[in-house]
mmCIF file of C-alpha atoms in Angstrom:
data_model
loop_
_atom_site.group_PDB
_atom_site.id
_atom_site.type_symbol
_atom_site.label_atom_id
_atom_site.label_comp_id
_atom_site.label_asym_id
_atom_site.label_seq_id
_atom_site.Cartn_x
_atom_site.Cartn_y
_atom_site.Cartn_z
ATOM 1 C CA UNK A 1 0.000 0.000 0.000
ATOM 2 C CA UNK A 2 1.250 3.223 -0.850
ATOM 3 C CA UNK A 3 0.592 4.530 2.533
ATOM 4 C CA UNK A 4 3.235 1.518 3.710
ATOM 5 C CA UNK A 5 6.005 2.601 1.158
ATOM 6 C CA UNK A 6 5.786 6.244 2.671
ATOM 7 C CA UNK A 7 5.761 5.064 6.640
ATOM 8 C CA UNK A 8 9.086 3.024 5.207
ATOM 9 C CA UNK A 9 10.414 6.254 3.577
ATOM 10 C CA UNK A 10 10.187 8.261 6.594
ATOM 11 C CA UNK A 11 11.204 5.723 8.746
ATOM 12 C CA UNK A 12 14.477 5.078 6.628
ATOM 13 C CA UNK A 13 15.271 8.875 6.321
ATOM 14 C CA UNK A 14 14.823 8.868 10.167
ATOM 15 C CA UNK A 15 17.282 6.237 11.151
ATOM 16 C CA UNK A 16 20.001 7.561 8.366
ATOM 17 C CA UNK A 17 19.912 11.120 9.948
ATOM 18 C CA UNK A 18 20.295 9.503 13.411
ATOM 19 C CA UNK A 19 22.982 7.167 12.291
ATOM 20 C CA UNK A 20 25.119 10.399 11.551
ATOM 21 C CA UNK A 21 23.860 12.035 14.713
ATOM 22 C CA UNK A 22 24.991 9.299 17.006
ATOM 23 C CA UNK A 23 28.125 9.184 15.743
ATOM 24 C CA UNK A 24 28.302 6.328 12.690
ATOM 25 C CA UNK A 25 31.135 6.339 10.902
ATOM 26 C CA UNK A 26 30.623 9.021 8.018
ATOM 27 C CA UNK A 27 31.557 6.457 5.323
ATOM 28 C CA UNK A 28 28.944 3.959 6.267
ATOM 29 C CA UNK A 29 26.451 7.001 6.376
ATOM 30 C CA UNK A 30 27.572 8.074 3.266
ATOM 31 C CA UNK A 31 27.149 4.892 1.794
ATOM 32 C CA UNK A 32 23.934 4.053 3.324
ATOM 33 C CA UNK A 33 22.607 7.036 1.728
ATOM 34 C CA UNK A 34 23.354 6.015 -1.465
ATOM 35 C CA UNK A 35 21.319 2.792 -1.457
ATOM 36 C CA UNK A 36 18.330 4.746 0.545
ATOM 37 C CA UNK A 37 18.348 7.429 -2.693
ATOM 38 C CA UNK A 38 17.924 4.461 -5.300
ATOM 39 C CA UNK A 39 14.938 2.743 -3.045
ATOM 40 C CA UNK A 40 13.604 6.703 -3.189
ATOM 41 C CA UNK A 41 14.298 7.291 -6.731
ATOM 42 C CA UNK A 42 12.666 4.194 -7.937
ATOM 43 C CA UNK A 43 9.490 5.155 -6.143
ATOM 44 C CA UNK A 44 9.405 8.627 -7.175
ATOM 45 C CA UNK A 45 9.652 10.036 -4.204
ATOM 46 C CA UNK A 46 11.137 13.266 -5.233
ATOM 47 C CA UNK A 47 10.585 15.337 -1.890
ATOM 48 C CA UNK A 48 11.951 12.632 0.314
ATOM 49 C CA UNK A 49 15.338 12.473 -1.997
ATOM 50 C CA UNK A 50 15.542 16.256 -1.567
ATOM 51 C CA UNK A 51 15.892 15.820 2.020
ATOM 52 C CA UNK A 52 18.199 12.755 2.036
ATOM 53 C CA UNK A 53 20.732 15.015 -0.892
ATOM 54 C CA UNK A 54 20.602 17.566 1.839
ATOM 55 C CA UNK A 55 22.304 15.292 4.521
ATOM 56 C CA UNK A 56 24.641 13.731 1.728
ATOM 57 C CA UNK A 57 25.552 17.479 0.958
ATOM 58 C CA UNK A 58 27.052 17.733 4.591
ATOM 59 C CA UNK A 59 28.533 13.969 4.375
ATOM 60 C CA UNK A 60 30.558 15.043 1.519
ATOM 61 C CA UNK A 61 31.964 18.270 3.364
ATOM 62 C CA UNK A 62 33.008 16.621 6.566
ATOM 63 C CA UNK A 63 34.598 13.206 4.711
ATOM 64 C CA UNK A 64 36.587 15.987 2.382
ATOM 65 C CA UNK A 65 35.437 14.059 -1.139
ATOM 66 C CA UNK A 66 36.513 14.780 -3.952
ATOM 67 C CA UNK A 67 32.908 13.758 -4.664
ATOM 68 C CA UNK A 68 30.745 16.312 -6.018
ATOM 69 C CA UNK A 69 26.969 16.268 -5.022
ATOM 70 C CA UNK A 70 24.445 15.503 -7.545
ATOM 71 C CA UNK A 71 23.337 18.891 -9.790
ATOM 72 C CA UNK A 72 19.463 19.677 -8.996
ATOM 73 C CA UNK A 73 17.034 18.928 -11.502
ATOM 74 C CA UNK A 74 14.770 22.057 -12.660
ATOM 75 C CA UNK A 75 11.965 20.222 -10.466
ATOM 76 C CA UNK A 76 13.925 19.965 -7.481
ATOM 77 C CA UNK A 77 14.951 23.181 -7.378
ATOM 78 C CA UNK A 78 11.356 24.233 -7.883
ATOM 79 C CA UNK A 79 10.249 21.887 -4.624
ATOM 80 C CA UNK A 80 13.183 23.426 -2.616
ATOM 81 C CA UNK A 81 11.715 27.362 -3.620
ATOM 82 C CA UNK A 82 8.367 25.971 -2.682
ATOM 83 C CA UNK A 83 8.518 23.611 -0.059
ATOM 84 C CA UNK A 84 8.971 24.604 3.342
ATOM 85 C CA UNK A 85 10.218 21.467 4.817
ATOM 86 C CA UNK A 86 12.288 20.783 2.352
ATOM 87 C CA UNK A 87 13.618 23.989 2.766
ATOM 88 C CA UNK A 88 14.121 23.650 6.720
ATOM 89 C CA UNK A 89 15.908 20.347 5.907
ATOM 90 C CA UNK A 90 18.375 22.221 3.682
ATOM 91 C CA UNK A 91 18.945 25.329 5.647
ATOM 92 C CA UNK A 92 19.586 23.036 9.023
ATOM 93 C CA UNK A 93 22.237 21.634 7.115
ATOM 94 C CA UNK A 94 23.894 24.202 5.983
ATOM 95 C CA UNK A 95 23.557 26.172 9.122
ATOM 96 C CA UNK A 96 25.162 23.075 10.886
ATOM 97 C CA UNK A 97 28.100 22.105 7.962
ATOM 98 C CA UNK A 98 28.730 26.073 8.352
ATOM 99 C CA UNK A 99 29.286 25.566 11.942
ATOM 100 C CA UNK A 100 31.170 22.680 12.004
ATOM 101 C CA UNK A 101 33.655 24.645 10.160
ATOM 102 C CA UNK A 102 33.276 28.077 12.356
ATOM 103 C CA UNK A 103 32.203 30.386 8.801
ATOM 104 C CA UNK A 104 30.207 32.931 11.020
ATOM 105 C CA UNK A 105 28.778 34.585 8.188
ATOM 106 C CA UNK A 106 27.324 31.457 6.096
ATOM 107 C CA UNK A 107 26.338 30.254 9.896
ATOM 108 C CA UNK A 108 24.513 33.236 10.801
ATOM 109 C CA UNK A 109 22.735 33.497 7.454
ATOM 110 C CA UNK A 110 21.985 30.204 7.360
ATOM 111 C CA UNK A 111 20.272 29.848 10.952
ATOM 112 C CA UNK A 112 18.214 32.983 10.194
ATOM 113 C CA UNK A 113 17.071 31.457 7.043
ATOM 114 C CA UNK A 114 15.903 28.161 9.149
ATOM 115 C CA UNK A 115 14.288 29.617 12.140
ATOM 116 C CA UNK A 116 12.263 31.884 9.320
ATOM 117 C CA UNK A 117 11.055 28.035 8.116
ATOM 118 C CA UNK A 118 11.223 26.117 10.931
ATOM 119 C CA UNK A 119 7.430 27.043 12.066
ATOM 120 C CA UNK A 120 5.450 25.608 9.754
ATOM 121 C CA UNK A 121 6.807 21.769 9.170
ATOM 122 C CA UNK A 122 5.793 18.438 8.632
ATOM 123 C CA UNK A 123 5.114 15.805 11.594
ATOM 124 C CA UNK A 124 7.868 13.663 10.645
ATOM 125 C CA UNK A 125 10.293 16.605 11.067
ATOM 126 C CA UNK A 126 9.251 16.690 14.905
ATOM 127 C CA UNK A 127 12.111 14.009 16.305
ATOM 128 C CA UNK A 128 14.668 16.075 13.827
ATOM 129 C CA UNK A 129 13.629 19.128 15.820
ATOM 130 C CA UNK A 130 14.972 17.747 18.896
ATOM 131 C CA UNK A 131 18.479 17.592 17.257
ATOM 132 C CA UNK A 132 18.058 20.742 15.693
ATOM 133 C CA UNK A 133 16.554 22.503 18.817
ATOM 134 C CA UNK A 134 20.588 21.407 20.116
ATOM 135 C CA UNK A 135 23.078 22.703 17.195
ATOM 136 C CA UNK A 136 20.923 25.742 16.986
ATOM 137 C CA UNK A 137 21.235 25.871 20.541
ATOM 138 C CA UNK A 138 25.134 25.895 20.148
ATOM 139 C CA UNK A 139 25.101 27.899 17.663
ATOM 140 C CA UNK A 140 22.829 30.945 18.946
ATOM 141 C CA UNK A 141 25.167 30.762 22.159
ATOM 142 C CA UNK A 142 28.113 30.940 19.819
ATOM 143 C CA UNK A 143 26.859 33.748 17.623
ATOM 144 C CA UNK A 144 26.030 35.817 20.419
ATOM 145 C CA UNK A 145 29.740 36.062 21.820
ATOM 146 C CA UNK A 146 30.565 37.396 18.266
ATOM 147 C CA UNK A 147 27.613 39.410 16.688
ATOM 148 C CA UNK A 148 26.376 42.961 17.133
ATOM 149 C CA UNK A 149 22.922 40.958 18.006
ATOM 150 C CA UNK A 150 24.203 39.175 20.898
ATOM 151 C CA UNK A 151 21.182 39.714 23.114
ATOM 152 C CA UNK A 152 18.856 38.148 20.372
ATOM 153 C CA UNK A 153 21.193 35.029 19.647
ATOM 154 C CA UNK A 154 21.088 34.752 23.670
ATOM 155 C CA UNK A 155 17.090 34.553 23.591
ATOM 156 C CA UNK A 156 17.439 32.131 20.785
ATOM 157 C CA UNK A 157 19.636 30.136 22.275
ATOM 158 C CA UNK A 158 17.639 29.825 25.493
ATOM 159 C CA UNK A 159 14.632 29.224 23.597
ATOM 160 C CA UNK A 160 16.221 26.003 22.192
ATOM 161 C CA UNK A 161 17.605 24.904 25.093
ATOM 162 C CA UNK A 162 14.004 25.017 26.697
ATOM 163 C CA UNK A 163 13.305 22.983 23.652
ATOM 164 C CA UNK A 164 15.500 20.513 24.190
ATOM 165 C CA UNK A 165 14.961 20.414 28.316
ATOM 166 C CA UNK A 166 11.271 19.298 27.593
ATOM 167 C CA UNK A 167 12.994 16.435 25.164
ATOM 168 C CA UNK A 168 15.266 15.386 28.142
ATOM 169 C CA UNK A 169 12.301 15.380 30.430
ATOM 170 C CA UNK A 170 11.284 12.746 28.064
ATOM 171 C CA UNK A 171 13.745 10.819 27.685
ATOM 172 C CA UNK A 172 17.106 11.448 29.645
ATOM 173 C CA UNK A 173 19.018 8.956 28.114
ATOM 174 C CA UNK A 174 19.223 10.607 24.762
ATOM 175 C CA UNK A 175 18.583 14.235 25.856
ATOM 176 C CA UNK A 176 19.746 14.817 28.972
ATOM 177 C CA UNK A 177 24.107 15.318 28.408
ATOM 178 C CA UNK A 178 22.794 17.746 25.301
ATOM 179 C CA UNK A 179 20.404 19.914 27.373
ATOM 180 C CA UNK A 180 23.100 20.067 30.157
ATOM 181 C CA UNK A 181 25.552 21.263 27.443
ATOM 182 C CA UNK A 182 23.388 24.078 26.223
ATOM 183 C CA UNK A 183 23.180 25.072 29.766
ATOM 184 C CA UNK A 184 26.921 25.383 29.932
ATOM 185 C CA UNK A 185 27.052 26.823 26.716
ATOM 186 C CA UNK A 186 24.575 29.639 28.057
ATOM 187 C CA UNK A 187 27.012 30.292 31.093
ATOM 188 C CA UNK A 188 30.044 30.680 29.028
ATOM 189 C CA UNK A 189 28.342 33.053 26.961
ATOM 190 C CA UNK A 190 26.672 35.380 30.045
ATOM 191 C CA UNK A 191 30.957 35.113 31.382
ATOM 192 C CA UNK A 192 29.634 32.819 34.439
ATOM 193 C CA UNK A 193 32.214 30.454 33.849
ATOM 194 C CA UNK A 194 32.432 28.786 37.542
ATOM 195 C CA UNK A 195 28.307 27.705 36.197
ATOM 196 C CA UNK A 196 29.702 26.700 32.879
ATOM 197 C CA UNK A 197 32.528 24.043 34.799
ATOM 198 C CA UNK A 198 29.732 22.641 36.847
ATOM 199 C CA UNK A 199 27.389 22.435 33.335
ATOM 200 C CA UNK A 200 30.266 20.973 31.393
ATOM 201 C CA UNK A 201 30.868 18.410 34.015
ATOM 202 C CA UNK A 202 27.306 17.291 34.647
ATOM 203 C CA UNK A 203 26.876 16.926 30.274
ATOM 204 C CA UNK A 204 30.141 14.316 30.654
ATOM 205 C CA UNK A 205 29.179 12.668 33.248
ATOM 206 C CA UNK A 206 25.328 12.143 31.909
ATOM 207 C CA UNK A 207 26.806 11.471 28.552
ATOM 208 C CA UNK A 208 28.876 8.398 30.543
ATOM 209 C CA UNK A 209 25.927 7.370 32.476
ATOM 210 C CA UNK A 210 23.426 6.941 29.170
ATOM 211 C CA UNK A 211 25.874 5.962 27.115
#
């Protein structure tokens, strides 16, 4: 049924984006995302390949490739100027590949551009928000020490560490190291930096606990 092929779609595009998030080695990803684009592609599932290419974009930049990602077709390039989940899939990513490698400007520009399309989304993006509620998180707190609109990265920063302290309350195994690092993140930023030890401490020694 075609309502079983899309649960399967999701459900695949789910685990491949946590398989990079927890840490999988970037080749397996890489390759894993190869064979999930050919089950996509030969279902037609255009929007779904979008968002996969998105997360093979950022694959490619942290391995170092000399692999190029695949050229947009004129009809995916009209889904990703029309489609705003597509489009909050592709601006997380580029927000997070920008700071992985500390570009302030593509990172600031990049975050803006998702938080202006992160309201309206798809249900399936709702565990992804988790995740991105966290690297937005660090990235807010890391903007604000540098921009000229540090008190407005600050807000956004605690706004997505709220986020992600209502996903620990949930589940502290999975949640619970990354909430206490956005809390030490926030104390670095504000200069409390005797808050930030005991923060930083408390995310290593959750991380070791729910490991």
């Amino acid at each position: 049924a075609s309502g079983d092929i899309m649960q399967a779609a999701l459900n695949i595009l789910m685990r491949n984006s946590i398989f990079h998030l927890a840490g999988v080695k970037l080749q397996k990803v890489h390759d894993r995302n190869i064979e999930v684009a050919q089950f996509l592609r030969e279902r037609k599932m255009l929007i779904f390949m979008i968002q996969l290419q998105c997360l093979q974009d950022s694959i490619f930049k942290l391995i170092g490739t000399d692999e190029k990602p695949k050229k947009e077709s004129a009809e995916e390039k009209k889904i990703l100027a029309t489609n705003n989940s597509v489009r909050t899939s592709h601006y997380f990513e580029r927000a997070y590949i920008s700071f992985i490698f500390r570009s302030y400007n593509d990172t600031k520009h990049y975050t803006e551009k998702y938080m202006d399309s992160i309201v309206n989304t798809w249900a399936n993006l709702f565990y992804a928000h988790a995740f991105h509620a966290y690297y937005v998180g660090l990235i807010s707190f890391w903007l604000a020490k540098k921009s000229r609109e540090g008190q407005q990265w600050r807000e956004r920063g605690r706004r997505s560490k709220l986020a992600l302290k209502k996903w620990a309350e949930s589940s502290m195994w999975t949640f619970e190291n990354r909430w206490y690092l956005l809390e030490a993140e926030e104390a670095y930023c504000n200069d409390d930096f005797d808050a930030a030890k005991l923060f930083y401490e408390k995310a290593i020694s959750s991380a070791k606990e729910h490991k």
